[in-house]
C-alpha positions as CSV (number, residue, x, y, z in Angstrom):
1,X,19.5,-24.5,-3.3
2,X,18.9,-21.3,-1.6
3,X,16.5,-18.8,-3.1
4,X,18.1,-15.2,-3.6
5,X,17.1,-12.1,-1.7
6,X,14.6,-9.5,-3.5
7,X,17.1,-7.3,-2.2
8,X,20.4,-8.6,-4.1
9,X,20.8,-6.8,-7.2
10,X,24.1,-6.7,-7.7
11,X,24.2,-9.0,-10.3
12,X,21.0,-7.1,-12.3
13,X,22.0,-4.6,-15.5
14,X,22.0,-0.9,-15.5
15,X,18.6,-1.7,-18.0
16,X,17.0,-4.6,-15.6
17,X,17.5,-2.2,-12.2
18,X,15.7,0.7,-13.9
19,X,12.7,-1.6,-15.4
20,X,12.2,-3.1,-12.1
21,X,12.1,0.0,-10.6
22,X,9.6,1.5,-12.4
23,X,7.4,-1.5,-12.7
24,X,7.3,-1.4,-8.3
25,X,6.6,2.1,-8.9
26,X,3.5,1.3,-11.0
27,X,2.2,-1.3,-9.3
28,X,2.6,0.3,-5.7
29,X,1.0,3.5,-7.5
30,X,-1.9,1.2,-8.1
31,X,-2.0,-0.3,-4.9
32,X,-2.0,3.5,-3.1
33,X,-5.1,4.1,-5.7
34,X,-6.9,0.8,-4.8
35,X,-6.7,1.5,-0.5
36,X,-8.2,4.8,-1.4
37,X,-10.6,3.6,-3.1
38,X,-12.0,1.2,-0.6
39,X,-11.1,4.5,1.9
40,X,-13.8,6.4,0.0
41,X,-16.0,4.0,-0.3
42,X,-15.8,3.1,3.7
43,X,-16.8,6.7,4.1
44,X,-19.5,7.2,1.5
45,X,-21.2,4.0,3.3
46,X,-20.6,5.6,6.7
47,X,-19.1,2.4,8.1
48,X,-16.6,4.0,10.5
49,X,-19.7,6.3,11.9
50,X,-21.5,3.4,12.6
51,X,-19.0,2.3,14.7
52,X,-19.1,5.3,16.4
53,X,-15.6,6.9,14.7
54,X,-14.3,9.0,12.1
55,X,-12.9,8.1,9.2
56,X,-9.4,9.1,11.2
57,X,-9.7,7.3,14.2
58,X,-11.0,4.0,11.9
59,X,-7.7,4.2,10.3
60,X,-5.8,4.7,13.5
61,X,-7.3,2.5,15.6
62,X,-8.7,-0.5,12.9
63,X,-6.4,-0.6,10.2
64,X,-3.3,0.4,12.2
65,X,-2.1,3.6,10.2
66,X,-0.3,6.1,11.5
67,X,-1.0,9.4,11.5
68,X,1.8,10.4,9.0
């Protein structure tokens, strides 16, 4: 038995593709709110100064962001 891609929705109601679409909205909304709080919190505790960067070049260089 193979397992179905996330991606195949074909077979999903007009109802079930606008629920899950706003439930991955949610969640990722969550998700964005969660990495800035630890974001802020990195910078209140100075952690990327210690290591002799900004806040920037931390998420640059350690976390792998890009600059968009």
């Amino acid at each position: 038995m193979t397992e179905r891609g996330f991606w195949m929705l074909n077979d999903v109601s007009d109802d079930g593709l606008e629920q899950g679409l706003q439930a991955l909205l949610r969640s990722g909304a969550a998700t964005e709110a969660r990495i800035v709080a630890h974001l802020a919190e990195l910078d209140a505790r100075q952690l990327p100064l210690l290591r002799g960067q900004s806040l920037w070049d931390y998420c640059l260089s350690r976390l792998g962001l890009s600059e968009s």
